[in-house]
Short mmCIF file of C-alpha atoms in Angstrom, two decimals:
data_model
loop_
_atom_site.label_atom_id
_atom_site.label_comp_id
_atom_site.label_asym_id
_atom_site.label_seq_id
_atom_site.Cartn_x
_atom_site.Cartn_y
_atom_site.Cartn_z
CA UNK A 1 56.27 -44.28 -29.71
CA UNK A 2 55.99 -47.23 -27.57
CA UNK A 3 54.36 -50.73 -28.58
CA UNK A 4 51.35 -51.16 -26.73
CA UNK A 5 49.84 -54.33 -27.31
CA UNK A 6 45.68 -54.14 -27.09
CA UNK A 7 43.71 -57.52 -25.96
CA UNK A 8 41.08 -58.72 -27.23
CA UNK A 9 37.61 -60.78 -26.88
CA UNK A 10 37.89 -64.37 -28.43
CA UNK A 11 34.79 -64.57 -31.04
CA UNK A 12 34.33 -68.09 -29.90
CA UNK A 13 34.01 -67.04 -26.35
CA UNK A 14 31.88 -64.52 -26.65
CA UNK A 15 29.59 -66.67 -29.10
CA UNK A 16 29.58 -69.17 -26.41
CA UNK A 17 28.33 -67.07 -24.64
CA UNK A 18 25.24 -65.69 -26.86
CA UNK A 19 24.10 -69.01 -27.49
CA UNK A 20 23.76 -69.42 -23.33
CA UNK A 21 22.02 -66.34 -23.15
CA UNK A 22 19.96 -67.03 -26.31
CA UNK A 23 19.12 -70.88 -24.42
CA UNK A 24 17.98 -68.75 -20.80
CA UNK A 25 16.13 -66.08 -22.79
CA UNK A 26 18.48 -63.88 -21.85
CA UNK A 27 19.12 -60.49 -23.73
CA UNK A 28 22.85 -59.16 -23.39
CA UNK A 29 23.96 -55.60 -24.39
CA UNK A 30 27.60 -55.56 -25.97
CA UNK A 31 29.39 -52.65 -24.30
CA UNK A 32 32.30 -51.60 -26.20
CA UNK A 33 34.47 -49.95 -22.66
CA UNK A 34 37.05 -48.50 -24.44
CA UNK A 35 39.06 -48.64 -28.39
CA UNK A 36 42.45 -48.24 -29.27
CA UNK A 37 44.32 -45.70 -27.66
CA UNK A 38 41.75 -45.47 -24.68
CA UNK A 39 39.01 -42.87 -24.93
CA UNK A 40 38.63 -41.78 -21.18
CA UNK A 41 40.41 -41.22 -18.14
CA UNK A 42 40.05 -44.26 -15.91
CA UNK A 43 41.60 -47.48 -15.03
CA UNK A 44 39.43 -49.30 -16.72
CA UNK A 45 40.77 -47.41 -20.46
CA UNK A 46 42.90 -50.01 -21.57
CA UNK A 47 46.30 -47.85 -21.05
CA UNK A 48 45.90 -46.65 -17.57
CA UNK A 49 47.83 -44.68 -16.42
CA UNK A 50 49.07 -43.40 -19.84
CA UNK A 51 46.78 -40.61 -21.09
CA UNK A 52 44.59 -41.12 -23.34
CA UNK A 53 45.55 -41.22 -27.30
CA UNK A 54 42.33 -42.37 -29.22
CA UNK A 55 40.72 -38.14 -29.61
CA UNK A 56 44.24 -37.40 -30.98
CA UNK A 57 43.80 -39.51 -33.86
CA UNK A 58 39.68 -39.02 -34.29
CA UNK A 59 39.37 -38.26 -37.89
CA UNK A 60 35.56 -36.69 -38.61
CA UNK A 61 35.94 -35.24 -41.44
CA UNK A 62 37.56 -39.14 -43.37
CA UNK A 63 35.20 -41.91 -41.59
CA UNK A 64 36.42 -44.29 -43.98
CA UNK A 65 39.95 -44.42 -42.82
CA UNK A 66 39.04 -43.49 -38.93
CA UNK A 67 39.96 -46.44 -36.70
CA UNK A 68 37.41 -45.67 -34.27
CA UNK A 69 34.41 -45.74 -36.92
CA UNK A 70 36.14 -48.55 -38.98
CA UNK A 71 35.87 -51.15 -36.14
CA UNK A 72 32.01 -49.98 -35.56
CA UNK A 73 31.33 -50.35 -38.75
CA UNK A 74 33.12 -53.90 -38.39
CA UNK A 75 31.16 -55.07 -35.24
CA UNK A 76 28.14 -53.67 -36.76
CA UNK A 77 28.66 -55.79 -40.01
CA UNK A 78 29.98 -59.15 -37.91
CA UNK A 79 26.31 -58.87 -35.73
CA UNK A 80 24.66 -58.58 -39.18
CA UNK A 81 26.62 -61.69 -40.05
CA UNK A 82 25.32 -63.65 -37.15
CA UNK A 83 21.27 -63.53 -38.50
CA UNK A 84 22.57 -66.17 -41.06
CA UNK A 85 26.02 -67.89 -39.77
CA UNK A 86 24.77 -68.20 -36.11
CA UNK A 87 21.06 -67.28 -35.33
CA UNK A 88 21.19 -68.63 -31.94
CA UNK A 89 23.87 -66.28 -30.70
CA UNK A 90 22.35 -63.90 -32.51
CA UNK A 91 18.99 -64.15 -30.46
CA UNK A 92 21.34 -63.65 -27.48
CA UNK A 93 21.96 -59.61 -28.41
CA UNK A 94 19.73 -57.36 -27.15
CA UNK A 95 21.92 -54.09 -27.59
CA UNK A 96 25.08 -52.74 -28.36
CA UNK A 97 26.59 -49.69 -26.68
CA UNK A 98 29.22 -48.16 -29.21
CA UNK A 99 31.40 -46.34 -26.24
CA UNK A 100 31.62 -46.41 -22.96
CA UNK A 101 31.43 -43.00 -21.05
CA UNK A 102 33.27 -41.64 -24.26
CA UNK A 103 36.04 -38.75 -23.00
CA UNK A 104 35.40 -39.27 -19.29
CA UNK A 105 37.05 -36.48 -17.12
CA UNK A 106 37.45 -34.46 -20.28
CA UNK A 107 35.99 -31.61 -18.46
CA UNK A 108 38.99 -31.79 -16.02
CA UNK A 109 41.71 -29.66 -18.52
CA UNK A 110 41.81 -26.41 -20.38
CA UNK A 111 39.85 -22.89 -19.44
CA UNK A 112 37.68 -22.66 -16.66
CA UNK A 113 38.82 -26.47 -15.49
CA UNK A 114 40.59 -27.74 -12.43
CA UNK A 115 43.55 -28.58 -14.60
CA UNK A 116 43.41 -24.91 -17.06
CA UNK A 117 47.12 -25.14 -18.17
CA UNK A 118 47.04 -28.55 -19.64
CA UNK A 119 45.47 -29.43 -22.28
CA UNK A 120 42.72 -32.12 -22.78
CA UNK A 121 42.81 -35.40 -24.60
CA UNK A 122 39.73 -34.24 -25.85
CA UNK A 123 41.19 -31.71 -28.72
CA UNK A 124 38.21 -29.74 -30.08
CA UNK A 125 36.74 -30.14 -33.45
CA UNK A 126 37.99 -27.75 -36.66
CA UNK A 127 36.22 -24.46 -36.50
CA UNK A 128 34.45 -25.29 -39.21
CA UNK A 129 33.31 -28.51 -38.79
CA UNK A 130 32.27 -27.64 -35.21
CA UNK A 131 29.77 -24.64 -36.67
CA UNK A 132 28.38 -27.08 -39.05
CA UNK A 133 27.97 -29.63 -36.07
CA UNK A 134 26.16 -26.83 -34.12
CA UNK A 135 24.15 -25.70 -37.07
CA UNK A 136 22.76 -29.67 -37.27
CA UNK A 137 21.82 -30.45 -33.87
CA UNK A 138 20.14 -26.63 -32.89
CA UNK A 139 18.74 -26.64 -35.88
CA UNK A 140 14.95 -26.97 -33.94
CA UNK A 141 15.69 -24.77 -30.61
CA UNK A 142 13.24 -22.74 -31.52
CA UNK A 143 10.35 -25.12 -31.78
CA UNK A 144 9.73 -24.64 -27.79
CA UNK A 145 10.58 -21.96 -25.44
CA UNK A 146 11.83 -25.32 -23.28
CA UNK A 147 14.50 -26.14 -25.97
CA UNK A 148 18.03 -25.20 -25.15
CA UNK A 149 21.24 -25.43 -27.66
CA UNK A 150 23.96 -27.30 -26.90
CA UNK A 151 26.58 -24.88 -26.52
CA UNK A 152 30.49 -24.85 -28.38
CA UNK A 153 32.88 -26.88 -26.55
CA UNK A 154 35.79 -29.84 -27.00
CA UNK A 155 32.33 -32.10 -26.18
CA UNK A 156 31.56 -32.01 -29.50
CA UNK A 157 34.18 -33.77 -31.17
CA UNK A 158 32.85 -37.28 -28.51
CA UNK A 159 28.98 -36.24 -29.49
CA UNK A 160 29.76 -36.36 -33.17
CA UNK A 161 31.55 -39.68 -33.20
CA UNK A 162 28.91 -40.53 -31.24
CA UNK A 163 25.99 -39.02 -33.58
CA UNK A 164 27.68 -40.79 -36.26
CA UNK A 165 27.38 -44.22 -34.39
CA UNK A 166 24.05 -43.99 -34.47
CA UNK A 167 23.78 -43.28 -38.15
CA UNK A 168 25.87 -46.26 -38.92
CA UNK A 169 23.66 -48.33 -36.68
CA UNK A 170 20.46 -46.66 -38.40
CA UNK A 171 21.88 -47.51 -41.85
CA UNK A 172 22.56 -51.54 -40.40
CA UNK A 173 19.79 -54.03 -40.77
CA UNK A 174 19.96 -54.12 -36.60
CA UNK A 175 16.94 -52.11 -35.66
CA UNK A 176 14.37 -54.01 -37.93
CA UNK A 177 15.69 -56.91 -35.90
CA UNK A 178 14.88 -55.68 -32.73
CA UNK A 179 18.31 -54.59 -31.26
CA UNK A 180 18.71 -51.29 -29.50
CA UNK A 181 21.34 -48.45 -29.63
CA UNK A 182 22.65 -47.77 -26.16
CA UNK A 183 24.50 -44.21 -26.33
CA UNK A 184 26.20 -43.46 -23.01
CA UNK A 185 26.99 -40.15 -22.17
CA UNK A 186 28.69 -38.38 -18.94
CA UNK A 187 28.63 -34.95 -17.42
CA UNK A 188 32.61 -35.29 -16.67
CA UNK A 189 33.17 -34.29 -20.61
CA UNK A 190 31.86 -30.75 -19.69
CA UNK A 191 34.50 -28.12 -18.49
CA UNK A 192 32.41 -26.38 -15.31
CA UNK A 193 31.72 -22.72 -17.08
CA UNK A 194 29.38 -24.67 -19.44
CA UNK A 195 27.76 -26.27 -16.23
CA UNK A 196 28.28 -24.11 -13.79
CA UNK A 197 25.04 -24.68 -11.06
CA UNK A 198 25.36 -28.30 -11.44
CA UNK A 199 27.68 -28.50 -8.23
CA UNK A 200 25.82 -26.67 -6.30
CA UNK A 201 22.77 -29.48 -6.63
CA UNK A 202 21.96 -30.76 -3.19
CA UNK A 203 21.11 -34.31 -4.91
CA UNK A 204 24.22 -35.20 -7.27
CA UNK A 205 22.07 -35.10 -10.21
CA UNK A 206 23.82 -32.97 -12.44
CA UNK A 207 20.55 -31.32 -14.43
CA UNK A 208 22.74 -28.53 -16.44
CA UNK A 209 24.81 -31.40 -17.92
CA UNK A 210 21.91 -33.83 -18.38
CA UNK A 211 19.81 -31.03 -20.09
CA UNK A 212 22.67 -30.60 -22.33
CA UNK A 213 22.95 -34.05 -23.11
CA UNK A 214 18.77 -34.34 -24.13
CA UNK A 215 18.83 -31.18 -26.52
CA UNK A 216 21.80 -32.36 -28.42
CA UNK A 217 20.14 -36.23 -28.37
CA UNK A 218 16.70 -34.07 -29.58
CA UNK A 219 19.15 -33.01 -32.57
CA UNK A 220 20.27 -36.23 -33.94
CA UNK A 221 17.34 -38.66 -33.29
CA UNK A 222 13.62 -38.71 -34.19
CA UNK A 223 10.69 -39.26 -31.72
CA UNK A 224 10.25 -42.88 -33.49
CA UNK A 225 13.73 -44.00 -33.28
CA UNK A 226 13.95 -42.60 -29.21
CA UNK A 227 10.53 -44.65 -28.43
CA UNK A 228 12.12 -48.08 -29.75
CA UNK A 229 15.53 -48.80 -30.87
CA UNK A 230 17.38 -45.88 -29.98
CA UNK A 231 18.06 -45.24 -25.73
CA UNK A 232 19.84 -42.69 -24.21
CA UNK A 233 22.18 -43.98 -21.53
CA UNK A 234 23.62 -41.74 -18.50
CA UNK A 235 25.29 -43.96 -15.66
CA UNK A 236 24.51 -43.17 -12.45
CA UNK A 237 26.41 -43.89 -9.14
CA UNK A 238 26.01 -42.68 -5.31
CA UNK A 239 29.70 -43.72 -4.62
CA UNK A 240 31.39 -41.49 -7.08
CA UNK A 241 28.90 -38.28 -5.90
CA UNK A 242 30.05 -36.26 -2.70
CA UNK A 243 26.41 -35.40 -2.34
CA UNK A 244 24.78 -38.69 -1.97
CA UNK A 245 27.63 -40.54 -0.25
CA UNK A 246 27.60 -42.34 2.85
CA UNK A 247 30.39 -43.14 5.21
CA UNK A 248 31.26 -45.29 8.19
CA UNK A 249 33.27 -42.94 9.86
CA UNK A 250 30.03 -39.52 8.78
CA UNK A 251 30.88 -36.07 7.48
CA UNK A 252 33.05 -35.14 5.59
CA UNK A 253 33.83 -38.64 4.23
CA UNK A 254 29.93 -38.63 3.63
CA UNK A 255 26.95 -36.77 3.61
CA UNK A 256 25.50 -39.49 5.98
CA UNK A 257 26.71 -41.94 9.21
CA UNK A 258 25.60 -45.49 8.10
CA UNK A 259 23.22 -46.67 10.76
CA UNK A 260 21.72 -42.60 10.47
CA UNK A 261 18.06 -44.02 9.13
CA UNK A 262 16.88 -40.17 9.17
CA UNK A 263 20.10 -39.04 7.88
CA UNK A 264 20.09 -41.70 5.17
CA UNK A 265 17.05 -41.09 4.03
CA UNK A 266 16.81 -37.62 3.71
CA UNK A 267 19.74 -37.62 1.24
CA UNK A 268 18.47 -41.05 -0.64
CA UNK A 269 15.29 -38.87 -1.19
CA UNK A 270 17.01 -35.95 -2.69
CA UNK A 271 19.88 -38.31 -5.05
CA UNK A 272 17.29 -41.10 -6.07
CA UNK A 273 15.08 -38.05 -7.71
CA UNK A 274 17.90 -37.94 -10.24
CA UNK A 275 15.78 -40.62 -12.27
CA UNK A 276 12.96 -38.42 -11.97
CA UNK A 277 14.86 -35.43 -12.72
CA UNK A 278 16.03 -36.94 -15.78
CA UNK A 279 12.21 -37.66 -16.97
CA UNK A 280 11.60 -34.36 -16.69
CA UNK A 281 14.30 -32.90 -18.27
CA UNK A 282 13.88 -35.46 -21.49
CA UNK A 283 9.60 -34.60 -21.23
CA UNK A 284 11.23 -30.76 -21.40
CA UNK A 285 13.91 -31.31 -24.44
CA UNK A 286 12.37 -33.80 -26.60
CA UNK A 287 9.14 -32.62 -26.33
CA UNK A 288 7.11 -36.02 -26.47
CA UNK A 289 4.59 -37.56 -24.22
CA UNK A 290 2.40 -39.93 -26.60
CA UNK A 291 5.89 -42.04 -27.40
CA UNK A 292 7.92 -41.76 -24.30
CA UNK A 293 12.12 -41.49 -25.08
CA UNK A 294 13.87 -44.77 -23.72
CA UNK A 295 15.97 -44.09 -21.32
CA UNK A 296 18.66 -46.01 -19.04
CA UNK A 297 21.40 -45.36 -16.35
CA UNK A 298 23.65 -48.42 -17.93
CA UNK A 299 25.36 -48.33 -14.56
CA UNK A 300 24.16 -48.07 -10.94
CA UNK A 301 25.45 -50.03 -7.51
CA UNK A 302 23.92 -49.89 -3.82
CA UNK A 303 27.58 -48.62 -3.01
CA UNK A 304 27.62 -45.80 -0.71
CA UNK A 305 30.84 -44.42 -1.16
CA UNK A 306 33.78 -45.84 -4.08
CA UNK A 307 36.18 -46.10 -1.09
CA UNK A 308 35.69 -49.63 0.83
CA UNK A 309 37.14 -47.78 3.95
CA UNK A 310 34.52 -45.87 3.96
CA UNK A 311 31.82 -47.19 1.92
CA UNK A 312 28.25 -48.55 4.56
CA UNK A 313 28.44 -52.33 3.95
CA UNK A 314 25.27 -53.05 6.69
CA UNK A 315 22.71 -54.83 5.61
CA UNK A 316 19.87 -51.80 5.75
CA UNK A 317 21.76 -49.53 4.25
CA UNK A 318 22.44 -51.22 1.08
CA UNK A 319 19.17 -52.48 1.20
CA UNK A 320 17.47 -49.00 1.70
CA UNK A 321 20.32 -47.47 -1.30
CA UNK A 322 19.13 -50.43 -3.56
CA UNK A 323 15.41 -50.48 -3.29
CA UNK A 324 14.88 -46.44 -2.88
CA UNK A 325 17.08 -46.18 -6.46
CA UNK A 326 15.06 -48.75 -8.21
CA UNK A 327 11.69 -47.56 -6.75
CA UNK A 328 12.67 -44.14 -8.24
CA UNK A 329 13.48 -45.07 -11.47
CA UNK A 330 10.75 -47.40 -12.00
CA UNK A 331 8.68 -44.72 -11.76
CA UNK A 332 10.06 -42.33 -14.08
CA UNK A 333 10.08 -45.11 -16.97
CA UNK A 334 13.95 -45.18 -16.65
CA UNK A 335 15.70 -48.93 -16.65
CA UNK A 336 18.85 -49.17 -14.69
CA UNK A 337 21.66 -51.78 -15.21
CA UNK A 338 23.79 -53.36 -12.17
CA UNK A 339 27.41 -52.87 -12.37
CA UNK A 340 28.21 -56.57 -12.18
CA UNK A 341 26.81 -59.55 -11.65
CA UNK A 342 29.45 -61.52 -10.30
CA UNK A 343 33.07 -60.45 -8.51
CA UNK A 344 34.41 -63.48 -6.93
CA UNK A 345 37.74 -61.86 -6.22
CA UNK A 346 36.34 -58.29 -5.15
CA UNK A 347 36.41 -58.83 -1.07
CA UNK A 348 34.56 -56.36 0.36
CA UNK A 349 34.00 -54.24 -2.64
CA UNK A 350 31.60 -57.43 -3.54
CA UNK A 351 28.81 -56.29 -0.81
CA UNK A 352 27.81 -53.52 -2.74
CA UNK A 353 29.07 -54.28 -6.66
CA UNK A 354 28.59 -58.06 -6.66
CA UNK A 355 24.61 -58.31 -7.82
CA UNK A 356 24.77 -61.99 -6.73
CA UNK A 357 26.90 -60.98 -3.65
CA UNK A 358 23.97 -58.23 -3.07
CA UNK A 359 21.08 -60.94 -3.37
CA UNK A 360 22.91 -63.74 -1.53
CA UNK A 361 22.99 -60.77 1.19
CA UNK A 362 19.39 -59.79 0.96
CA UNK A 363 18.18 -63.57 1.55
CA UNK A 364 16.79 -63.81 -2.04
CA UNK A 365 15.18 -67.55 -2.96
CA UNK A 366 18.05 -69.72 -4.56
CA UNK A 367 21.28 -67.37 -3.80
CA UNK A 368 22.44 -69.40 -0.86
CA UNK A 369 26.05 -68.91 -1.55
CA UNK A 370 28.14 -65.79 -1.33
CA UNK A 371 29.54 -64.85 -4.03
CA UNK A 372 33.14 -66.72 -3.98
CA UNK A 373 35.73 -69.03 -5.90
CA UNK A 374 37.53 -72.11 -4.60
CA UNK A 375 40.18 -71.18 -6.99
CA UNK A 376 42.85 -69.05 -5.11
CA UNK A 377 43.65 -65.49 -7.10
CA UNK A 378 46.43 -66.05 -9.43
CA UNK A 379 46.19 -69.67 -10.10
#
């Protein structure tokens, strides 16, 4: 096959970069976006637009030889080192997320998909191993007439590797030194017969998928481990939803006309409930209420739309998109994390990705600048 040549992160850099964090009493999560052979759909995979190898090669049933669980087990030993070589960068971790929206757009290929006659990157697991899988995380459905099971699928194979991060990360001295677990998930792994109301909700909020998601996280963590180290992670964005877009030009680009306040607002209303829909649903599957789960949507904007020639880029409306999404969520005990802080390059995709862009727009105290370079692109 062909020679693909994979970049990576100079350690020096990146300590560099603790150590500042660690100095500012800043906490930074270390998001692992994508592995060897890409593990989702997406520009952002590494390989783009080459499909995606990494699932081909997934190897369950030896983790000692899998790549994917090798170099976990590698960063997970290399923080470890840190609490002795280099404390101060160490102090600068606050989390590690193991994979990034593992198998996005999974749920595009196969039966019952968009795409049925090709087949997904995501294989599914051996028969066997998948019923043994099942047996492990349904093994307490019928503790409450709210539990559901998480149902047979090519999701699996992504939920084990990703149950197994966690166990690796249990087993590492990280938790009794305060760092967190963040394990993303996303709805696009699930083919539509295993989800099939979610597109007919009027807010974008995908509760079939997300309920999914909880019972299986029920399965593989404790009520302990969900109230303090370990946080379930769903991203969360407006833009990439047809139901709580908004769009210069109005319907059908968007659900909304920017400048529509009654418009706006009525559909803000119904997609910002997602955080409180999520609550709910994690109140319903994990059955707690003394030791709340943590939860997080590792990724949100004030975007309206992913399209700039469409996207509302006026001051109230990405005001309105910002605050409405953070009142919500601050309400349901959910923490949300900005896309970026800082695009100098981005034009005018920086109005609503570019968090210092965003609060240079808002008039926020100290952010007098926009968010720009002297140094031309390409230089």
């Amino acid at each position: 096959g062909e020679t693909m040549y994979w970049p990576a992160v100079p350690k020096p850099l990146l300590l560099d970069f603790l150590r500042a964090c660690a100095r500012y009493k800043i906490k930074a999560t270390l998001d692992v976006h994508t592995l060897p052979g890409a593990t989702s759909l997406g520009t952002f995979n590494g390989i783009f637009p080459k499909k995606p190898l990494f699932w081909l090669y997934d190897n369950p049933e030896d983790p000692e030889k899998d790549v994917g669980r090798t170099l976990l087990r590698d960063l997970l030993s290399w923080i470890e080192s840190l609490i002795d070589l280099d404390n101060e960068a160490f102090q600068g971790i606050g989390a590690i997320t193991p994979m990034n929206e593992p198998g996005h757009l999974a749920g595009l290929f196969g039966p019952g998909a968009p795409i049925p006659n090709q087949k997904s990157f995501l294989p599914p697991l051996p028969k066997d191993v998948a019923e043994e899988y099942l047996a492990k995380v349904n093994q307490n459905v019928e503790d409450s007439p709210s539990f559901k099971a998480v149902p047979d699928g090519n999701h699996l194979r992504s939920l084990l590797w990703q149950d197994q991060a966690v166990a690796a990360f249990r087993d590492s001295k990280l938790p009794e030194q305060g760092i967190d677990i963040l394990v993303n998930v996303h709805e696009s792994i699930l083919v539509p017969p295993l989800v099939p109301d979610d597109p007919k909700d009027s807010g974008g909020r995908h509760p079939e998928g997300t309920t999914l998601f909880l019972a299986w996280w029920r399965g593989i963590t404790t009520a302990e481990e969900r109230a303090t180290w370990a946080v379930l992670d769903m991203h969360h964005y407006h833009a990439w939803d047809s139901q709580c877009q908004g769009a210069v030009d109005g319907p059908p680009s968007g659900r909304y006309t920017c400048g529509d306040l009654k418009a706006m607002n009525k559909v803000l209303g119904q997609c910002t409930s997602w955080a409180t829909m999520f609550r709910e649903i994690a109140d319903a599957q994990l059955g707690e209420s003394e030791q709340p789960a943590r939860l997080v949507s590792g990724e949100f904007s004030a975007s309206t739309h992913h399209s700039v020639r469409h996207s509302c880029l006026d001051v109230t409306t990405l005001h309105a998109s910002y605050t409405q999404q953070v009142e919500k969520a601050e309400a349901a005990g959910v923490d949300l994390y900005w896309w970026g802080w800082k695009m100098p390059y981005g034009g005018t995709f920086r109005r609503a990705w570019s968090f210092k862009h965003f609060l240079y727009l808002m008039d926020v105290d100290g952010f007098t600048k926009p968010d720009e370079t002297d140094i031309p692109c390409g230089v």
